[in-house]
Amino acid sequence: MSTPHIEAEADDFAKVVLMPGDPRRATYIAKNYLEDSRLITDVRNAVGYTGYYQETEISIMPSGMGMPSAAIYITELYRSFEVETIIRIGTAGGFGPELDLRDMVVASGCITNSRMPELLIGKSEYDLTPTPSLLTAAVDLSDETGLVLHSGTIFTSDIFYEPDVGLNARMIRDGVLCVEMETAALYAIAQVEKKQALSLVTISDHLTRGTHLSPEERQSTLDEMISFSLKVASKEAEAIG
Ligand code: HPA
């Protein structure tokens, strides 16, 4: 049941997939957080794993950077491997004063400068939102664990090296929390394929303060988000059976 970018059997993936951007993070999560994890695909070094988190089967598949890359993996997982739920775990650049480095953000909505959602959904007016039950699960879990979780609209950009010097101020004015490069693709494809999706990011760069996480801080922040997302994922796996 291989696809052009995923060489695996039809039943190799769990129903719930965690999706970091970086393939090395996929390996890190599989090795440090999953039991009995096995490598199920490695086309172009996009390494996918399936294993168990507290007896719940979970898969990890990296998206690569940016919407075109992410969209390929997301579409193939939903269409060809019967994946029901994809939870993105990534990093983002924060805009406003209410955000600090290391804070976690759940994308309750998403705007983008890309035409990809319009082309996929087939109209220029659309809403990009996560699956409501997943959003609720994440917000409830943050209340229980006391972890900082901001819920709000994020910006998915096609551009990392942004030339528009006025962009940050406009985003703050419009209440947009942060920028990353994959969530709009995930939410648009989930909508079209009638599947479940949620996007969680941690603030690795603060764009108006010009501050960045150190490599050590990146790692410990990532660990918090992995633990958090695995709990959301296992709750979701229980819910869909
Ligand atoms: N821009 C876009 N994507 C990002 C950033 C950024 O500043 N930081 C982490 N992901």
Tab-separated table of N, CA, C and O in Angstrom, residues 1 26 33 38-39 43 52 54 60 69 82-83 101 118 128 154 176 197 204 206 212 214 218 220 229 237-238:
chain	number	residue	atom	x	y	z
A	1	MET	N	0.845	-1.207	0.000
A	1	MET	CA	0.000	0.000	0.000
A	1	MET	C	0.872	1.246	0.000
A	1	MET	O	0.570	2.200	0.695
A	26	ALA	N	10.989	13.199	14.988
A	26	ALA	CA	10.156	11.988	14.929
A	26	ALA	C	10.919	10.827	15.556
A	26	ALA	O	10.374	10.062	16.364
A	33	TYR	N	9.777	8.133	23.868
A	33	TYR	CA	8.420	8.201	24.432
A	33	TYR	C	7.540	7.001	24.095
A	33	TYR	O	6.523	6.797	24.743
A	38	ARG	N	8.541	0.960	15.994
A	38	ARG	CA	9.208	0.409	14.806
A	38	ARG	C	9.148	1.432	13.682
A	38	ARG	O	8.177	2.185	13.561
A	39	LEU	N	10.221	1.421	12.891
A	39	LEU	CA	10.292	2.306	11.726
A	39	LEU	C	9.399	1.725	10.645
A	39	LEU	O	9.526	0.546	10.307
A	43	VAL	N	11.188	6.981	3.240
A	43	VAL	CA	11.379	7.596	1.926
A	43	VAL	C	11.857	9.045	2.100
A	43	VAL	O	11.270	9.804	2.872
A	52	TYR	N	3.764	2.360	21.006
A	52	TYR	CA	2.712	2.467	22.012
A	52	TYR	C	3.069	3.503	23.061
A	52	TYR	O	4.192	3.543	23.563
A	54	GLN	N	1.617	4.287	26.647
A	54	GLN	CA	0.700	3.760	27.671
A	54	GLN	C	-0.379	2.874	27.038
A	54	GLN	O	-1.578	3.090	27.221
A	60	ILE	N	4.128	8.380	14.508
A	60	ILE	CA	4.807	9.666	14.378
A	60	ILE	C	5.242	9.779	12.918
A	60	ILE	O	5.836	8.842	12.383
A	69	SER	N	5.278	20.536	1.428
A	69	SER	CA	5.784	19.279	1.964
A	69	SER	C	4.758	18.640	2.904
A	69	SER	O	4.385	17.472	2.763
A	82	GLU	N	-5.606	5.286	6.105
A	82	GLU	CA	-6.738	5.300	7.033
A	82	GLU	C	-6.431	5.977	8.352
A	82	GLU	O	-6.947	5.603	9.404
A	83	VAL	N	-5.558	6.971	8.299
A	83	VAL	CA	-5.299	7.781	9.492
A	83	VAL	C	-6.504	8.695	9.708
A	83	VAL	O	-7.027	9.283	8.765
A	101	LEU	N	8.642	33.271	25.118
A	101	LEU	CA	9.321	32.085	24.598
A	101	LEU	C	8.904	30.904	25.459
A	101	LEU	O	8.703	31.047	26.666
A	118	GLU	N	-7.601	27.739	-0.535
A	118	GLU	CA	-8.612	28.108	-1.532
A	118	GLU	C	-8.663	27.074	-2.659
A	118	GLU	O	-9.737	26.653	-3.105
A	128	LEU	N	-10.535	28.032	8.586
A	128	LEU	CA	-9.585	26.971	8.923
A	128	LEU	C	-9.591	26.793	10.442
A	128	LEU	O	-9.128	27.670	11.171
A	154	ILE	N	-3.614	31.685	14.501
A	154	ILE	CA	-2.210	31.743	14.110
A	154	ILE	C	-2.111	32.003	12.600
A	154	ILE	O	-3.095	31.866	11.879
A	176	VAL	N	-3.520	38.171	16.026
A	176	VAL	CA	-2.936	36.895	15.591
A	176	VAL	C	-1.714	36.597	16.470
A	176	VAL	O	-0.886	37.476	16.697
A	197	ALA	N	-8.075	17.051	13.005
A	197	ALA	CA	-6.762	17.694	13.056
A	197	ALA	C	-6.684	18.697	14.192
A	197	ALA	O	-7.683	19.313	14.578
A	204	SER	N	9.260	29.503	19.735
A	204	SER	CA	10.716	29.328	19.733
A	204	SER	C	11.438	30.638	19.419
A	204	SER	O	12.633	30.773	19.678
A	206	HIS	N	10.722	35.052	19.354
A	206	HIS	CA	9.777	36.160	19.577
A	206	HIS	C	10.121	37.268	18.597
A	206	HIS	O	11.185	37.880	18.674
A	212	HIS	N	15.225	34.363	21.033
A	212	HIS	CA	15.121	32.990	20.520
A	212	HIS	C	15.448	32.001	21.628
A	212	HIS	O	16.237	32.312	22.515
A	214	SER	N	17.400	28.973	23.288
A	214	SER	CA	18.694	28.310	23.112
A	214	SER	C	18.428	26.848	22.744
A	214	SER	O	17.314	26.345	22.965
A	218	ARG	N	15.101	24.774	23.717
A	218	ARG	CA	14.297	24.171	22.654
A	218	ARG	C	13.962	22.723	23.004
A	218	ARG	O	12.839	22.262	22.855
A	220	SER	N	14.001	21.168	26.054
A	220	SER	CA	13.123	20.951	27.205
A	220	SER	C	11.694	21.398	26.891
A	220	SER	O	10.728	20.774	27.332
A	229	SER	N	1.158	16.499	24.023
A	229	SER	CA	0.469	16.049	22.811
A	229	SER	C	0.187	14.547	22.842
A	229	SER	O	-0.821	14.099	22.296
A	237	ALA	N	-7.389	8.757	20.747
A	237	ALA	CA	-7.415	7.351	20.291
A	237	ALA	C	-8.490	6.573	21.037
A	237	ALA	O	-9.197	5.745	20.447
A	238	GLU	N	-8.633	6.846	22.337
A	238	GLU	CA	-9.693	6.193	23.129
A	238	GLU	C	-11.063	6.576	22.579
A	238	GLU	O	-11.936	5.733	22.435
